[in-house]
Coordinates of C-alpha atoms and ligand atoms in Angstrom, one line a residue:
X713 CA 23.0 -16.9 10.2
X714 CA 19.6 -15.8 11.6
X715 CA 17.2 -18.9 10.9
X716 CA 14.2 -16.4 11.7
X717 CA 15.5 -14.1 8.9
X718 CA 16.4 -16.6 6.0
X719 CA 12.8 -18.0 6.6
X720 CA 11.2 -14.6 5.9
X721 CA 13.6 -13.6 3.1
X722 CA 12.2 -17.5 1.8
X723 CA 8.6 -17.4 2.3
X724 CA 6.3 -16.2 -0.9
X725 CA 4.6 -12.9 0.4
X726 CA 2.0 -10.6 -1.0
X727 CA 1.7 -6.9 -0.6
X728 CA -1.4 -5.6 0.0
X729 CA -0.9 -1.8 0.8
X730 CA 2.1 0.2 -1.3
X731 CA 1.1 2.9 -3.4
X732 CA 2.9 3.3 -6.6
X733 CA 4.1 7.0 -6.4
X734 CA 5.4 5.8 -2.5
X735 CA 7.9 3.4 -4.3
X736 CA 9.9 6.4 -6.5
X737 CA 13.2 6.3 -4.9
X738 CA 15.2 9.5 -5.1
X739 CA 17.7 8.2 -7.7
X740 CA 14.5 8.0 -10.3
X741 CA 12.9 11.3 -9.1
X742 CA 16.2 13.0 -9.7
X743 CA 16.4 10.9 -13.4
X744 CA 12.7 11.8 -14.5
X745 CA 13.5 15.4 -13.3
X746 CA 16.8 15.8 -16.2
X747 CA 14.8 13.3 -18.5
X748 CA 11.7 15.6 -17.9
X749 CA 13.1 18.9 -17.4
X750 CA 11.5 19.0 -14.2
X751 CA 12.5 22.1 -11.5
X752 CA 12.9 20.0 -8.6
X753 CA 13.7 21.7 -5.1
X754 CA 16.5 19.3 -4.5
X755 CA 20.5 20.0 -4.9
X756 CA 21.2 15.7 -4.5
X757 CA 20.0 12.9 -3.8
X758 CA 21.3 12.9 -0.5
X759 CA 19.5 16.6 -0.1
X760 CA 15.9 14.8 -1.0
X761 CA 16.9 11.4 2.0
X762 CA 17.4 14.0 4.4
X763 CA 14.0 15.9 3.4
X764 CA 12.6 12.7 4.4
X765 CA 12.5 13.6 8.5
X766 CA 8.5 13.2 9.4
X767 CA 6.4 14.3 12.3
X768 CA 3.1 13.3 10.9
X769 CA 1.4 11.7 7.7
X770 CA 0.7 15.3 6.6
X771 CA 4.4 15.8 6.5
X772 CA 5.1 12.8 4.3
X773 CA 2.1 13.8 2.0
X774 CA 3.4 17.4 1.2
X775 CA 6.4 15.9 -0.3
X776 CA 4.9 12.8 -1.6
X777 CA 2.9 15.6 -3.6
X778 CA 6.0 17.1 -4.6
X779 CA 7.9 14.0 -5.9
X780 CA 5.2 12.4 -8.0
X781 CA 5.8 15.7 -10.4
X782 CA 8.3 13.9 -12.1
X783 CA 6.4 11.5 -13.9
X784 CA 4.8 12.9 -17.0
X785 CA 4.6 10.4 -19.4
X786 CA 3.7 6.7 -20.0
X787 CA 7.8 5.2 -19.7
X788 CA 8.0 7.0 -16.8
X789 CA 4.8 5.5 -15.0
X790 CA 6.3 2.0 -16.5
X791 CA 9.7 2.6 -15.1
X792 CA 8.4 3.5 -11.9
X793 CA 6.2 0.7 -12.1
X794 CA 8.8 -2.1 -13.1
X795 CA 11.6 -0.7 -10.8
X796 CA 8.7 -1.5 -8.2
X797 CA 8.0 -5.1 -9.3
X798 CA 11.6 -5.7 -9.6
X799 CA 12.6 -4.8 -6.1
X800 CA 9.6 -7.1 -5.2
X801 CA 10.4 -10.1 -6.6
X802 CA 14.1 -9.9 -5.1
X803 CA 12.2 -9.8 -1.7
X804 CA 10.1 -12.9 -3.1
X805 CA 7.2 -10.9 -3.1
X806 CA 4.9 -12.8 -5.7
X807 CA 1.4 -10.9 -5.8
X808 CA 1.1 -7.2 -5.3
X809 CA -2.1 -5.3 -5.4
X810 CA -0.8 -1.5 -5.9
X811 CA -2.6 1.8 -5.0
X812 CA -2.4 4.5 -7.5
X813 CA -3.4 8.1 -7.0
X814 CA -4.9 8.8 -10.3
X815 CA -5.9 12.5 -8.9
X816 CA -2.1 13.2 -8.3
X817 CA -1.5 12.8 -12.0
X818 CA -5.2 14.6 -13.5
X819 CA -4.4 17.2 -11.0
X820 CA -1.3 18.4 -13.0
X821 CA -2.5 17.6 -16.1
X822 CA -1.3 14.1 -17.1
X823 CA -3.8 12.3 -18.2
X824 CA -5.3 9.1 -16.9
X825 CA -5.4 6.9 -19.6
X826 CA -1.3 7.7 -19.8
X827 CA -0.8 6.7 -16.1
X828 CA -2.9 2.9 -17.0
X829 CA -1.1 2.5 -19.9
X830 CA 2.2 2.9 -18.4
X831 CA 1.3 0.8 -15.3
X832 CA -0.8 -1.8 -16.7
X833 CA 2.4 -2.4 -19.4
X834 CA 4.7 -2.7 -17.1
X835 CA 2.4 -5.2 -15.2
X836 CA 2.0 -7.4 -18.1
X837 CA 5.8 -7.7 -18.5
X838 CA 6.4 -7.9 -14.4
X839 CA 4.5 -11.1 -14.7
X840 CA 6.2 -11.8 -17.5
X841 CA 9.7 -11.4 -16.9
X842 CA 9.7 -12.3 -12.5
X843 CA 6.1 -14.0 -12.4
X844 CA 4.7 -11.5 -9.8
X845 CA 1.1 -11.5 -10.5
X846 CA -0.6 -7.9 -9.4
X847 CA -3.9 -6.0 -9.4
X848 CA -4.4 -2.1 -9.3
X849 CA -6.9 -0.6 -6.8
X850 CA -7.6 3.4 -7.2
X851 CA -7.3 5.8 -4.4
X852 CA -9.1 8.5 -3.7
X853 CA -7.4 11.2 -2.3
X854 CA -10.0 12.2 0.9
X855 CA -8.4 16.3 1.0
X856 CA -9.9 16.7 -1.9
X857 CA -13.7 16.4 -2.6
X858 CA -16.5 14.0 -3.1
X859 CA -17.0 15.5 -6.3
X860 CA -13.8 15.5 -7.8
X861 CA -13.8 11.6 -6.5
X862 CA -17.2 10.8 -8.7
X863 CA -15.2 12.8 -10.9
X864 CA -12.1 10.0 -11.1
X865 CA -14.5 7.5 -11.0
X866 CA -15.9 8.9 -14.0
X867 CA -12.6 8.6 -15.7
X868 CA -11.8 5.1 -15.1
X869 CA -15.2 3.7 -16.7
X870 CA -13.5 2.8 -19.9
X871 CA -10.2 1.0 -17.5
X872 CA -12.9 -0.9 -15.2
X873 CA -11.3 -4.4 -16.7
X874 CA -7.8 -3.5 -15.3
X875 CA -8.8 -1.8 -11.8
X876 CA -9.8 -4.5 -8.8
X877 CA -11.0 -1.8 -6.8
X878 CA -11.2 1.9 -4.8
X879 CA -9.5 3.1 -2.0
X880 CA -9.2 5.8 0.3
X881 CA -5.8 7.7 1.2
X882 CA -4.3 11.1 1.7
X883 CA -5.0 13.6 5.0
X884 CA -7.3 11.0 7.2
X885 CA -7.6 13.7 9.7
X886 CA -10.9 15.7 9.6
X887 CA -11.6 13.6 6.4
X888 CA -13.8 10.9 7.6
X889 CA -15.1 7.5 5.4
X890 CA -18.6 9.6 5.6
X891 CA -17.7 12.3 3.3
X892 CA -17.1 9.4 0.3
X893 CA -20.0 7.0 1.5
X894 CA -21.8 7.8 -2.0
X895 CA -19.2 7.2 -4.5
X896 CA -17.9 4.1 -2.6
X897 CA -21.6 3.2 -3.2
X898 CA -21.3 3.9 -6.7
X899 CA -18.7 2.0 -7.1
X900 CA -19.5 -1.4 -5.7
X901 CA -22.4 -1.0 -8.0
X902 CA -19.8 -1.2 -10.6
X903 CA -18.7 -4.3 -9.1
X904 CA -15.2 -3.1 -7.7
X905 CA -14.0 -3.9 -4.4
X906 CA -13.5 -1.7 -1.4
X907 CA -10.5 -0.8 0.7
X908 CA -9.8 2.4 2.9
X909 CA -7.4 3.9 5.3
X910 CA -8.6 3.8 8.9
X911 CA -7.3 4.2 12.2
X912 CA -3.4 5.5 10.9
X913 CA -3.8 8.6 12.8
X914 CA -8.0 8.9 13.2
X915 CA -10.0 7.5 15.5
X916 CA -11.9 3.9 15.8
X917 CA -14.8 5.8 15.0
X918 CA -13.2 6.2 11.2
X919 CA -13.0 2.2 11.6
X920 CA -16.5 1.9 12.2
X921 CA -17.0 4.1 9.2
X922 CA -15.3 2.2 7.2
X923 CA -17.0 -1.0 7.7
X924 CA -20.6 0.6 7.8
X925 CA -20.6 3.1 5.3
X926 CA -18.1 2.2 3.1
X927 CA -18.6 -1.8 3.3
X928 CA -14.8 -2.5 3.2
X929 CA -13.5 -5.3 1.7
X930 CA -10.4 -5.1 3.3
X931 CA -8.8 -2.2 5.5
X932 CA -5.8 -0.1 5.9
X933 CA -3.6 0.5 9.0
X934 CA -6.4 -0.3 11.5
X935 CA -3.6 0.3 14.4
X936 CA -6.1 2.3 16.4
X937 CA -9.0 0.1 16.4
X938 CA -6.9 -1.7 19.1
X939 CA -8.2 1.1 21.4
X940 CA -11.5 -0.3 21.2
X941 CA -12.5 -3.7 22.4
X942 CA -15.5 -4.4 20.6
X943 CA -14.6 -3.2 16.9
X944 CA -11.6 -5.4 17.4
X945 CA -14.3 -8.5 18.6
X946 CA -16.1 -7.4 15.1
X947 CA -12.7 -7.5 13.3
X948 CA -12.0 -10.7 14.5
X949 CA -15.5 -12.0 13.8
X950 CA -15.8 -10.7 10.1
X951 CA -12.1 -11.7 9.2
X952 CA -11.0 -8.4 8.1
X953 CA -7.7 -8.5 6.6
X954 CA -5.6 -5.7 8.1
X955 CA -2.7 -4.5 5.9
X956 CA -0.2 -3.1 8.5
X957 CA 3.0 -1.3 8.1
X958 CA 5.0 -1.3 10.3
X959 CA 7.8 0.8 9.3
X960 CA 5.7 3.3 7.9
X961 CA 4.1 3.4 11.1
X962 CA 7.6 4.3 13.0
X963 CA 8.6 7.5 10.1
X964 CA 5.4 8.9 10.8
X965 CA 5.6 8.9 14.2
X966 CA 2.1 6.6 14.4
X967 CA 4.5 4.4 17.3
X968 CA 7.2 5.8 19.0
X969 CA 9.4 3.4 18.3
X970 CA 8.9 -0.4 16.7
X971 CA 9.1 -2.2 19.9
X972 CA 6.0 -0.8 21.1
X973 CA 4.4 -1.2 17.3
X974 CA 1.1 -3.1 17.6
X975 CA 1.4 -6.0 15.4
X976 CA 2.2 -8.8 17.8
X977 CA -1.1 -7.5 19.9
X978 CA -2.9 -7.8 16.5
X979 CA -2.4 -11.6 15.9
X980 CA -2.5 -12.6 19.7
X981 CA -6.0 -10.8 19.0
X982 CA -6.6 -13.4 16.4
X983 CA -6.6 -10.2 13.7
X984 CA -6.1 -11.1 10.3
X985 CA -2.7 -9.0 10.2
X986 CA -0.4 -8.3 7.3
X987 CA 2.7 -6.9 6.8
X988 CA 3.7 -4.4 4.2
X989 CA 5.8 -1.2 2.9
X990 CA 3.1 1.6 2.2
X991 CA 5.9 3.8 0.9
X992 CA 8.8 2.1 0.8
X993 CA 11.1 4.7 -1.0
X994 CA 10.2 7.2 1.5
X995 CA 10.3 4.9 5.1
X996 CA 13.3 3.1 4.4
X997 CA 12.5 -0.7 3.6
X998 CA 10.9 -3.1 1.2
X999 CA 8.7 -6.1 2.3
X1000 CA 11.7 -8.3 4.0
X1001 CA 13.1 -5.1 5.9
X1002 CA 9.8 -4.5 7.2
X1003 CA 9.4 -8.1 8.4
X1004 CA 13.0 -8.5 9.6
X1005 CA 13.0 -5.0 11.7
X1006 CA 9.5 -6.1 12.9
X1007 CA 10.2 -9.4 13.9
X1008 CA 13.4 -8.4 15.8
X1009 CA 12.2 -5.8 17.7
X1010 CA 8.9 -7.7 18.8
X1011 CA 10.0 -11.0 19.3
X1012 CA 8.0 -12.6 16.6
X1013 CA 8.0 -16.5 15.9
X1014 CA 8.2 -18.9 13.4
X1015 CA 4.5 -19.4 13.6
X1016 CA 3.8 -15.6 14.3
X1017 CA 5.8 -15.1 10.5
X1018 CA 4.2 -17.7 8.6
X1019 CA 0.8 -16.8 9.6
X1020 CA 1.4 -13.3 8.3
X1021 CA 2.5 -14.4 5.0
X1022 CA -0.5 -16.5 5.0
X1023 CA -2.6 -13.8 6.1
X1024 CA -1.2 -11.5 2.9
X1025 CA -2.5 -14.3 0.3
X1026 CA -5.7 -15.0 2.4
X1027 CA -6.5 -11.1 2.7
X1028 CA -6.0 -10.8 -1.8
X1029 CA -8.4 -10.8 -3.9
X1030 CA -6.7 -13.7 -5.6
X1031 CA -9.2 -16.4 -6.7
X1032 CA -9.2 -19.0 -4.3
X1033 CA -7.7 -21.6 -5.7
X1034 CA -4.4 -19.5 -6.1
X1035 CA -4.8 -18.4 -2.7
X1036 CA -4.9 -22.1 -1.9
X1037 CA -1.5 -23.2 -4.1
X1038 CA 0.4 -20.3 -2.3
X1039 CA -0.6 -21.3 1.3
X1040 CA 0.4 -24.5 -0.3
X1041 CA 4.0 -23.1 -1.4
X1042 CA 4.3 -21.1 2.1
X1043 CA 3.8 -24.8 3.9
X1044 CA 6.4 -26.5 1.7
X1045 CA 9.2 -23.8 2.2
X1046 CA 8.1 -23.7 5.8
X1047 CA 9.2 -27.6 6.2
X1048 CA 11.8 -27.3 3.8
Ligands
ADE1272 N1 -0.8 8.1 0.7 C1 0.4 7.5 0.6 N2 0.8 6.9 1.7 C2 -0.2 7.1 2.6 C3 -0.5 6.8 3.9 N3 0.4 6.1 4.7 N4 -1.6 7.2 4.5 C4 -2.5 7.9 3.8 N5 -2.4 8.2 2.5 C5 -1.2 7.8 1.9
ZN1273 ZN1 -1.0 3.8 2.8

């Protein structure tokens, strides 16, 4: 037995970056599509996994797009949702705070009080039935325009109590943090918190962004600010959590391969990394598989993992004294 690997599969984690509709596996798209009478372009499951071959994060996105069309009503967003928290806690995943895309569902007509409802059920019973506590932060999606995101923001005024806070994902490229400096305004006045993609495929420059105009609470990817010295000095300095994903990183061709992913570079840097599945149904792995593949093919250490899973509580938007009785559980299974 790998000592390394049994640690990981014990320690309590968090999951920081994973966004809802990236978790639909291709056994439920092709169930919602016959529950649903959904035209899917699909002959099998095995014809949508080998789809899944990506050059780029625009490749994923087009049919990222294209799977979430199966979801239509309120069980399905729950059955999406619980399969999600399910596969979670088997990881020992204990806190999740999930992206949604609530313009992928307004955009074909489902509407957004029937995505929360789903969701925010199937939260209730997740902590329920595995104890996995979660929070839901709203994307949104930077191809599309600063009005239309005023527009969702709009929309979730009467949901405020069940949404942590905003994000920014979709097409990065050519779609700065700039064009959405207003209604990131608007809503910290709102009192929501910030996150944003930065630095997947753009530039540091989008990471200074980020931080200056958008007054991120927390960001997302962040692989390239590596390629600039003093953003990752600032990084460092301000204790910006960086939710990294690793595999997600090697489908979309952001690393050639994971031996050369930057992760270990991040915590030598004294980063405040994390490790986590972005869109596990469509990369190939969950929380442990990303930590396992990771670990192996960089050489990480004992100390190297358990600072990451302290890192994922430390970098939530957990009160602190739960942040404190997990770092407190991570320490006892650590010496166990
Ligand atoms: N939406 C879903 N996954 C994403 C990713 N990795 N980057 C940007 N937007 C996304
Ligand atoms: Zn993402």
């Amino acid at each position: 037995m790998n000592d390394l690997h049994d640690l990981i599969r014990r320690l309590p984690k968090a999951e920081l970056h994973l966004h809802l509709e990236g978790s639909l596996e291709p056994e439920m798209i092709f169930d919602l599509a016959r529950r649903n009478n959904i035209d899917i372009p699909y002959a099998s499951v095995e014809d949508i996994r080998a789809a899944y071959d990506f050059s780029n994060l625009q490749d994923f996105l087009d049919l990222y797009y294209i799977g979430m069309n199966v979801l239509q009503t309120e069980d399905d967003l729950y059955d999406l949702t619980m399969a999600y928290l399910r596969r979670s806690n088997a990881d020992n995943v204990r806190h999740v705070e999930v992206f949604i895309d609530p313009q992928g569902h307004t955009g074909r007509g489902i509407a957004f009080e029937t995505v929360m409802n789903g969701i925010t059920r199937a939260m209730a019973e997740g902590e329920k039935e595995f104890g996995i506590t979660s929070k839901l932060i709203m994307c949104f999606l930077r191809h599309l325009s600063e009005a239309e995101a005023f527009e969702t923001l709009e929309q979730a005024k009467p949901f405020l109590h069940q949404i942590e806070g905003v994000g920014l994902a979709s097409s990065e490229l050519g779609h700065p943090p700039s064009k959405f400096q207003r209604v990131f305004a608007a809503a910290a006045d709102l009192g929501l918190k910030r996150v944003a993609h930065a630095g997947e495929e753009g530039p540091p420059d989008y990471v200074h962004e980020a931080l200056d105009l958008l007054k991120i609470d927390r960001l997302d990817h962040g692989n390239r600010a590596l390629e600039d010295a003093a953003l990752v000095d600032r990084l460092v300095a301000e204790q910006m959590t960086l939710t990294v994903c690793p595999l997600s990183n090697l489908r979309l061709c952001v690393v050639d391969n994971l031996e050369s992913h930057p992760l270990k570079r991040m915590l030598d840097h004294g980063l405040r990394a994390t490790v986590n599945t972005d869109d596990p149904a469509y990369f190939g792995g969950y929380m442990n598989d990303n930590y396992i593949r990771t670990a192996d093919a960089l050489g990480l250490t004992r100390e190297d993992v358990i600072t990451l899973a302290k890192n994922s509580f430390r970098g939530s938007f957990l009160p602190q004294a739960d942040i404190d009785r997990h770092l407190a559980e991570i320490d006892a299974v650590a010496s166990a």
